mmCIF file of C-alpha atoms and ligand atoms in Angstrom:
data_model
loop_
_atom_site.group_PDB
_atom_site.id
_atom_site.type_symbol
_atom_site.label_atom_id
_atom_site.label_comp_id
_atom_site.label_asym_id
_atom_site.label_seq_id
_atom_site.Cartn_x
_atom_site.Cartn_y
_atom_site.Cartn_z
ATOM 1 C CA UNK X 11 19.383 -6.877 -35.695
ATOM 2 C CA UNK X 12 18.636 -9.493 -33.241
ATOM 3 C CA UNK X 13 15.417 -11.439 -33.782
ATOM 4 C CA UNK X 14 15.351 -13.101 -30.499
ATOM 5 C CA UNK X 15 13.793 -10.922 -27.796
ATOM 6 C CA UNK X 16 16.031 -12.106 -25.064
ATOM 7 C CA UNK X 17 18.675 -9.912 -26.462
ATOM 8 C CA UNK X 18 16.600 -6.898 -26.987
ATOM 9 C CA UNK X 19 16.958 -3.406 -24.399
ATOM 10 C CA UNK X 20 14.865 -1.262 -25.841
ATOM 11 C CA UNK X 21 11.365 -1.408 -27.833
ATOM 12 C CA UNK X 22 9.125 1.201 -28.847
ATOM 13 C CA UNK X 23 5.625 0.336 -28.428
ATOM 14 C CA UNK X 24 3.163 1.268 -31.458
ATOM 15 C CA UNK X 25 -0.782 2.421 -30.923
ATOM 16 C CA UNK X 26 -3.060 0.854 -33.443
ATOM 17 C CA UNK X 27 -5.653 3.518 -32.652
ATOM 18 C CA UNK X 28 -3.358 6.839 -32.441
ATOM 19 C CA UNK X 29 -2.413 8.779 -35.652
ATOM 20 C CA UNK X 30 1.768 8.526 -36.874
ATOM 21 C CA UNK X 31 3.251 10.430 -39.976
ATOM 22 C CA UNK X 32 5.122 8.543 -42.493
ATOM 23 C CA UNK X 33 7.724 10.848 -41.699
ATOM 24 C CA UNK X 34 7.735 9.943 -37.777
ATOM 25 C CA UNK X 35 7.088 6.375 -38.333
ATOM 26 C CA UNK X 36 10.210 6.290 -40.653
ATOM 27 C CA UNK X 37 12.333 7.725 -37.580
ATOM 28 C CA UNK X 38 11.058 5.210 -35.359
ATOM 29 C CA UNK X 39 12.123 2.653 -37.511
ATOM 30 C CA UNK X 40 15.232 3.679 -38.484
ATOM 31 C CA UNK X 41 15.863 4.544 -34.565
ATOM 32 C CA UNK X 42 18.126 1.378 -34.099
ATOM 33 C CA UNK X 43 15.414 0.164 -31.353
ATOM 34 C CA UNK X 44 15.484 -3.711 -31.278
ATOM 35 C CA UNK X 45 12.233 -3.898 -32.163
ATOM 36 C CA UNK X 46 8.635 -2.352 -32.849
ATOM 37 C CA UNK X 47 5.794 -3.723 -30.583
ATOM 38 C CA UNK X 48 2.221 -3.155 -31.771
ATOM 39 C CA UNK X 49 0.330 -3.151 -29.063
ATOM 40 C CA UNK X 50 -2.675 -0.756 -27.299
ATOM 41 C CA UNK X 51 -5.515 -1.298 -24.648
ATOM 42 C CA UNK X 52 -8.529 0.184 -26.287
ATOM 43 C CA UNK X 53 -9.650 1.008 -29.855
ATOM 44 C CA UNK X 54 -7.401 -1.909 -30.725
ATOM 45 C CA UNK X 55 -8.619 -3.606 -34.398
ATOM 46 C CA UNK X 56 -8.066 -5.890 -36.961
ATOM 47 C CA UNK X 57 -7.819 -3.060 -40.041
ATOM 48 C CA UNK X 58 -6.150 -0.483 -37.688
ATOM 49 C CA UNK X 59 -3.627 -3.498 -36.968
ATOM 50 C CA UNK X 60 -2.941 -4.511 -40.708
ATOM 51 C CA UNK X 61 -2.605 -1.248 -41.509
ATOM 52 C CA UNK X 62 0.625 -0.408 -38.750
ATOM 53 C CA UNK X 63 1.939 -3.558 -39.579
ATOM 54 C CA UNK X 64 2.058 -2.842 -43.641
ATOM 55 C CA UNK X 65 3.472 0.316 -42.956
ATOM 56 C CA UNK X 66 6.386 -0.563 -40.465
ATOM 57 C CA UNK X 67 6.794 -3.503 -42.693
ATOM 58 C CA UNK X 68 8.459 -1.373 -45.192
ATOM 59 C CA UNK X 69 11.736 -1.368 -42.327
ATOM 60 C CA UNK X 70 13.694 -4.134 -41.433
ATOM 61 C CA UNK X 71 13.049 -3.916 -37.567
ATOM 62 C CA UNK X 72 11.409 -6.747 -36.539
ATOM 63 C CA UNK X 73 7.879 -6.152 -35.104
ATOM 64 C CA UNK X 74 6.011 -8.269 -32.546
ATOM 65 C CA UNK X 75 2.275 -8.043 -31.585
ATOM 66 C CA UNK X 76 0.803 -7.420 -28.332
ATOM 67 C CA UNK X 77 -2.659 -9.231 -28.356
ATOM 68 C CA UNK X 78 -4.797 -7.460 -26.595
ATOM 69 C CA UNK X 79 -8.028 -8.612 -28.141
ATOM 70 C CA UNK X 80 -9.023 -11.772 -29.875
ATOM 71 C CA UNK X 81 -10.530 -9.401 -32.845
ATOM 72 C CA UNK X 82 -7.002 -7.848 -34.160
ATOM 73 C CA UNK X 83 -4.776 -10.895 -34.495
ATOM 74 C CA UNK X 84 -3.269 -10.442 -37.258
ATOM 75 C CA UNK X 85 -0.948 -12.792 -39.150
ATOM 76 C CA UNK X 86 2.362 -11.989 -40.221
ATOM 77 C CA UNK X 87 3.879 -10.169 -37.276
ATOM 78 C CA UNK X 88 7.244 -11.910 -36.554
ATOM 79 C CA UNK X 89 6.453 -12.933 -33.062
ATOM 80 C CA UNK X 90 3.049 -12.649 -30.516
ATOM 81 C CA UNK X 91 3.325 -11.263 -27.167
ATOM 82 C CA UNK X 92 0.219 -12.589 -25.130
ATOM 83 C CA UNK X 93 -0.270 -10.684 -21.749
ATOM 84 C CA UNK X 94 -1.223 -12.372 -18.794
ATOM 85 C CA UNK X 95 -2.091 -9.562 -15.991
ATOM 86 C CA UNK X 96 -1.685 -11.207 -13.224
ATOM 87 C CA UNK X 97 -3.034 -8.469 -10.828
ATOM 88 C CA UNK X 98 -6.147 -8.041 -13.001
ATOM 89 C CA UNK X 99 -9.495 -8.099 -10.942
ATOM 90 C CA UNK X 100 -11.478 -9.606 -13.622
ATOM 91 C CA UNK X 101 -10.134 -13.017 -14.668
ATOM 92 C CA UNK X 102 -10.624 -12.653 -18.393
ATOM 93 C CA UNK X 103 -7.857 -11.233 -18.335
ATOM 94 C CA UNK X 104 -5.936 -13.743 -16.749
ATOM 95 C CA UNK X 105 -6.992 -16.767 -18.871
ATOM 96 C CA UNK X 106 -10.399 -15.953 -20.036
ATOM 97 C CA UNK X 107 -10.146 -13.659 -23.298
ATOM 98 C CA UNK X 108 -6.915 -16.386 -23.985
ATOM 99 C CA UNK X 109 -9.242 -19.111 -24.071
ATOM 100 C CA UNK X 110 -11.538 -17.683 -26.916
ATOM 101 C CA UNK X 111 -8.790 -17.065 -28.913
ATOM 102 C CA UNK X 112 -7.307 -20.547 -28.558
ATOM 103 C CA UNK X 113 -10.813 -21.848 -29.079
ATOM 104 C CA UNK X 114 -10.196 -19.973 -32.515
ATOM 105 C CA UNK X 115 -7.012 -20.227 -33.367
ATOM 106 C CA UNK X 116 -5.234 -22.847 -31.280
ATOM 107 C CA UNK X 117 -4.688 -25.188 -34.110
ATOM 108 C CA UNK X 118 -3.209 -23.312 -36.397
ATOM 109 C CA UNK X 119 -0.834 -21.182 -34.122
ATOM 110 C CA UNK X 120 2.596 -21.674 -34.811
ATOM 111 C CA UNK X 121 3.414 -22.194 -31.438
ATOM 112 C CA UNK X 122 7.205 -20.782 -31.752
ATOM 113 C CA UNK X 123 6.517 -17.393 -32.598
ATOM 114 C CA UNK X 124 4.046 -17.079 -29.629
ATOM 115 C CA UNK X 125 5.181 -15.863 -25.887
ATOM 116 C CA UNK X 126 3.152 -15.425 -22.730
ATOM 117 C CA UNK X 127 4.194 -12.279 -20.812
ATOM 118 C CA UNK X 128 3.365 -12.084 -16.818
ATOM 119 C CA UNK X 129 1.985 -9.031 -16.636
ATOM 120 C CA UNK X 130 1.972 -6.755 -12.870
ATOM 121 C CA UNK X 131 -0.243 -3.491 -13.353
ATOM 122 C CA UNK X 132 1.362 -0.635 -11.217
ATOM 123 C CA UNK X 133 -0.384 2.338 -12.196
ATOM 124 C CA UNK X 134 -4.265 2.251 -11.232
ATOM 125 C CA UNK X 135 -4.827 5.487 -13.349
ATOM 126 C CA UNK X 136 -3.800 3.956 -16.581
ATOM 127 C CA UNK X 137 -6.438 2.602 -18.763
ATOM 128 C CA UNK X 138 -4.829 -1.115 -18.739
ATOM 129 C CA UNK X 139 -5.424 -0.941 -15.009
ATOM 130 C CA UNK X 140 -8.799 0.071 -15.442
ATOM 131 C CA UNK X 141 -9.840 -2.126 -18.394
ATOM 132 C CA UNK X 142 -8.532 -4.942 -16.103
ATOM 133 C CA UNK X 143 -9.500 -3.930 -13.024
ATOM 134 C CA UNK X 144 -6.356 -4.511 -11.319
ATOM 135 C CA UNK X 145 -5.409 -4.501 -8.164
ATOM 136 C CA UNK X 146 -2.518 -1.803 -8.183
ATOM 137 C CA UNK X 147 -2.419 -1.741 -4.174
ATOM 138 C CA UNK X 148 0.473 -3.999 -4.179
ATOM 139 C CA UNK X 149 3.818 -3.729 -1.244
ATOM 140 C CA UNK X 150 7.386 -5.151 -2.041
ATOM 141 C CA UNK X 151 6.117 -8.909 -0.743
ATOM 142 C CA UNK X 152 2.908 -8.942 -3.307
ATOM 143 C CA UNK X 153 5.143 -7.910 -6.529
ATOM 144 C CA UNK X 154 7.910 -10.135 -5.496
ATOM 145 C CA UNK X 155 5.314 -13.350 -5.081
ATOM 146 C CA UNK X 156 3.879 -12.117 -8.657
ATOM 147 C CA UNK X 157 7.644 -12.192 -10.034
ATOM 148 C CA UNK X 158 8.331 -15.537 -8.740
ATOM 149 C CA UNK X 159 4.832 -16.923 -10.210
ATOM 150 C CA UNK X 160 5.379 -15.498 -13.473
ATOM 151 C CA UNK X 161 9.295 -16.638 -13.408
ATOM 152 C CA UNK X 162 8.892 -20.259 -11.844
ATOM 153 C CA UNK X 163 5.164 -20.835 -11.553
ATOM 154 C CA UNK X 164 4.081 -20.375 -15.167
ATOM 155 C CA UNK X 165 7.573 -20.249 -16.742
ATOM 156 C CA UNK X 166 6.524 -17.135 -18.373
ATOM 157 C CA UNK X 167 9.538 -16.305 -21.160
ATOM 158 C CA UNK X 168 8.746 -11.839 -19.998
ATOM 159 C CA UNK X 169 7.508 -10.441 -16.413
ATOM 160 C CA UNK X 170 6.433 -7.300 -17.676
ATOM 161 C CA UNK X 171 5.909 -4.488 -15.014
ATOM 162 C CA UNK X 172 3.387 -2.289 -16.561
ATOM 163 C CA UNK X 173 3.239 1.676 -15.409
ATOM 164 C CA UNK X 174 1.930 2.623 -18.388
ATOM 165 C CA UNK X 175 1.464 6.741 -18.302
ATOM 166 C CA UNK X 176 3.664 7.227 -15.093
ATOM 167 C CA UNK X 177 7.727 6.682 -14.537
ATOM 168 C CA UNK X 178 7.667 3.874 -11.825
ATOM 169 C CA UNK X 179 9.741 2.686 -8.439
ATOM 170 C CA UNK X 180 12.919 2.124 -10.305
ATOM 171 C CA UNK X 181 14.230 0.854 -6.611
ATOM 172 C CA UNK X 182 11.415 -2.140 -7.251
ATOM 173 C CA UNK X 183 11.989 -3.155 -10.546
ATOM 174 C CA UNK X 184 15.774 -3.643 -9.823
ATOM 175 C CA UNK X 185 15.002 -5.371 -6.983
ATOM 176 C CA UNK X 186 12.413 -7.442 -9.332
ATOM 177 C CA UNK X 187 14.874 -8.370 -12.186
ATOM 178 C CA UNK X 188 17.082 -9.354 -9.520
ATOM 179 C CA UNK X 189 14.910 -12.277 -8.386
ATOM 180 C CA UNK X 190 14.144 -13.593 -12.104
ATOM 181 C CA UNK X 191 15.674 -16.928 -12.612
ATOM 182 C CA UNK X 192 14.735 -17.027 -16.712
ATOM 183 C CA UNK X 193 12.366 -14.420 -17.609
ATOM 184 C CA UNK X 194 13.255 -11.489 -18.923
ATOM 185 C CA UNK X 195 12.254 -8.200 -16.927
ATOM 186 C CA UNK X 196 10.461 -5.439 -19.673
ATOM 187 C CA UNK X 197 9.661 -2.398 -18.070
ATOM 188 C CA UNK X 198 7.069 -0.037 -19.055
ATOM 189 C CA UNK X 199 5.759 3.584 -18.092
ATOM 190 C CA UNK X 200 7.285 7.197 -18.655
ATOM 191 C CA UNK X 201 9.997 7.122 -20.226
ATOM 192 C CA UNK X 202 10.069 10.496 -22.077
ATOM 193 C CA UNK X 203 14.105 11.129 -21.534
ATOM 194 C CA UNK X 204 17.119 9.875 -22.203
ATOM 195 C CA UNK X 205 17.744 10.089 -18.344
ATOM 196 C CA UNK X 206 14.749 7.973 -17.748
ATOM 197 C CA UNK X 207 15.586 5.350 -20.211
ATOM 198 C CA UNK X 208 19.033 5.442 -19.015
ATOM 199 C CA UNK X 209 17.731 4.761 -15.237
ATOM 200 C CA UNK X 210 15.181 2.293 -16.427
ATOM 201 C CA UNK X 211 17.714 0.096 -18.567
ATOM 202 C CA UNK X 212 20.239 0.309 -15.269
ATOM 203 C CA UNK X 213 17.204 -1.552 -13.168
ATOM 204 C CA UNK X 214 15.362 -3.449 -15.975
ATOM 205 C CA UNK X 215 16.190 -5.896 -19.154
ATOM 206 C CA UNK X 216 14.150 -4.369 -21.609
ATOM 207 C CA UNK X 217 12.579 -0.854 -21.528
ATOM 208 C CA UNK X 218 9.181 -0.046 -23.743
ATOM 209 C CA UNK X 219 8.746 3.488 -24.645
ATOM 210 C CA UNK X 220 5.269 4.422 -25.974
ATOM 211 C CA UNK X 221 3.471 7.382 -25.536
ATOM 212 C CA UNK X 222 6.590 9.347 -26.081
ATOM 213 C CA UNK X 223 6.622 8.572 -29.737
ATOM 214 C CA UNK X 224 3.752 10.642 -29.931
ATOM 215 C CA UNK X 225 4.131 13.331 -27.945
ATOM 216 C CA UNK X 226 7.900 14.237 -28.138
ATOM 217 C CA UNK X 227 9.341 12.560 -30.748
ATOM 218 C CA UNK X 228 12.982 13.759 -30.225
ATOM 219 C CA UNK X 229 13.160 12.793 -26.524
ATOM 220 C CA UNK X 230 11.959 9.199 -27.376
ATOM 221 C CA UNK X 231 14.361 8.636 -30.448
ATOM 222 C CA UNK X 232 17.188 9.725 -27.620
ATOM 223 C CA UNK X 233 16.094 7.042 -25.820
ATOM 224 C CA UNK X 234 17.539 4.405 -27.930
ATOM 225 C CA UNK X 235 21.120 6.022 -27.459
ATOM 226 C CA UNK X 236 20.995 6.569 -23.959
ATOM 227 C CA UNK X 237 20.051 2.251 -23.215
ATOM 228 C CA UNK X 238 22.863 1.753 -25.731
ATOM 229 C CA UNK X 239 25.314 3.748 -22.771
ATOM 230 C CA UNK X 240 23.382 2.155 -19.460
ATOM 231 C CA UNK X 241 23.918 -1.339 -21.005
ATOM 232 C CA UNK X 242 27.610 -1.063 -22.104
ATOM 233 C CA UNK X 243 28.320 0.342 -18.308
ATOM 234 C CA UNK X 244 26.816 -3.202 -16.920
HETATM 235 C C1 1GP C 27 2.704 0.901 -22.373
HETATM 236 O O1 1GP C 27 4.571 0.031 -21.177
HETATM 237 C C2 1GP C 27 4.198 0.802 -22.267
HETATM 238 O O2 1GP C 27 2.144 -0.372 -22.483
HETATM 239 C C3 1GP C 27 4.889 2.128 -22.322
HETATM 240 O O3 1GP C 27 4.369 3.063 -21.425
HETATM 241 O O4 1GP C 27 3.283 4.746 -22.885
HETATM 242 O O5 1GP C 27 4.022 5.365 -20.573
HETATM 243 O O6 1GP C 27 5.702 4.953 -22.396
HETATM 244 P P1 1GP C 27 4.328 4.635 -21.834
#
């Protein structure tokens, strides 16, 4: 059990707002995934968040929260993800939602347990991309210059490359990871295979598989086997 994310390859991501059995949710848990992250664009609250966290508390995975709204932060997670989308066409979503939250809660963070991810949305149908209003009309050049500003501009710890809903350009996230100096490279969108987690973990660090959970349960717990193989062939 690792608890420091730099040595995790494979994460489910949990929905706040989307229904999971006791029986599922044990499953996940027991998967042997590195890690559980809580984490949604819409519907997102504080009660909805207590109540995944309570219940995935009863594992010992360790279990990190994606804040996506100043609302639902919730203590007692064992680390907080805080997205930056750097492609988003609405700045609150680059610094502006993160400043009301600091305004609230800056001086009582504990600062250790919190990490800024540099988020790139790729897939303009997914609701992130619309909530955000991102600019998904990106070429090699434009994801590259985002890599290297959420790498060496803003030190970010994770450049995330979000396709939430839709398997991405594996060719481009390779060729992404390949240019990070520090951060880690998580990579998000599709994955509903063992083949496709196996082809993400070969071009990415860390691979988040999310609605897969929830829609075929067996494919996504064969996930967690199939990183285990692409990562021992590195
Ligand atoms: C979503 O990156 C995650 O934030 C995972 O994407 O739901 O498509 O697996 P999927």
């Amino acid at each position: 059990m690792h608890w420091d994310f730099k040595q995790w390859n494979h994460v489910f991501k949990l929905d706040p707002d989307r229904e999971i059995s006791d029986e599922w949710l044990e499953k996940v848990c027991l998967s042997g995934t590195d890690a559980i992250m809580v984490g949604g664009s819409s519907g997102i609250t504080f009660d909805n968040t207590v109540d995944l966290l309570s219940r995935i508390r009863r594992y010992e995975v360790p279990c990190v929260l994606e804040v996506s709204d100043e609302d639902a932060i919730v203590p007692g997670f064992d680390m907080f993800f805080i997205p930056m989308v750097l492609n988003a066409g609405d700045p609150q979503w680059i610094v502006g939602h993160h400043q009301k939250a600091l305004r609230e809660y800056g001086s009582i963070l504990d600062w250790s347990q919190v990490f800024t991810e540099g988020y790139v949305i790729l897939n303009e149908q997914s609701t992130a991309a619309q909530i955000t209003e991102a600019n998904t009309d990106l070429d090699v050049r434009d994801v590259e210059a985002y890599a290297r500003m959420a790498d060496r501009l803003l030190h970010c710890p994770i450049f995330y490359m979000e396709y939430s809903g839709t398997f991405g350009d594996m060719a481009l996230v390779a060729r992404m990871k390949g240019l990070l100096k520090d951060a880690r490279l998580f990579y998000g969108g599709g994955i509903d295979s063992p083949e496709k987690a196996y082809q993400a973990a070969e071009a990415a660090h860390t691979i988040i598989v999310g609605n897969a959970v929830y829609d075929q349960l067996e494919q996504a717990l064969a996930t967690v086997q199939a990183v285990r193989e692409a990562k021992a062939r590195q």
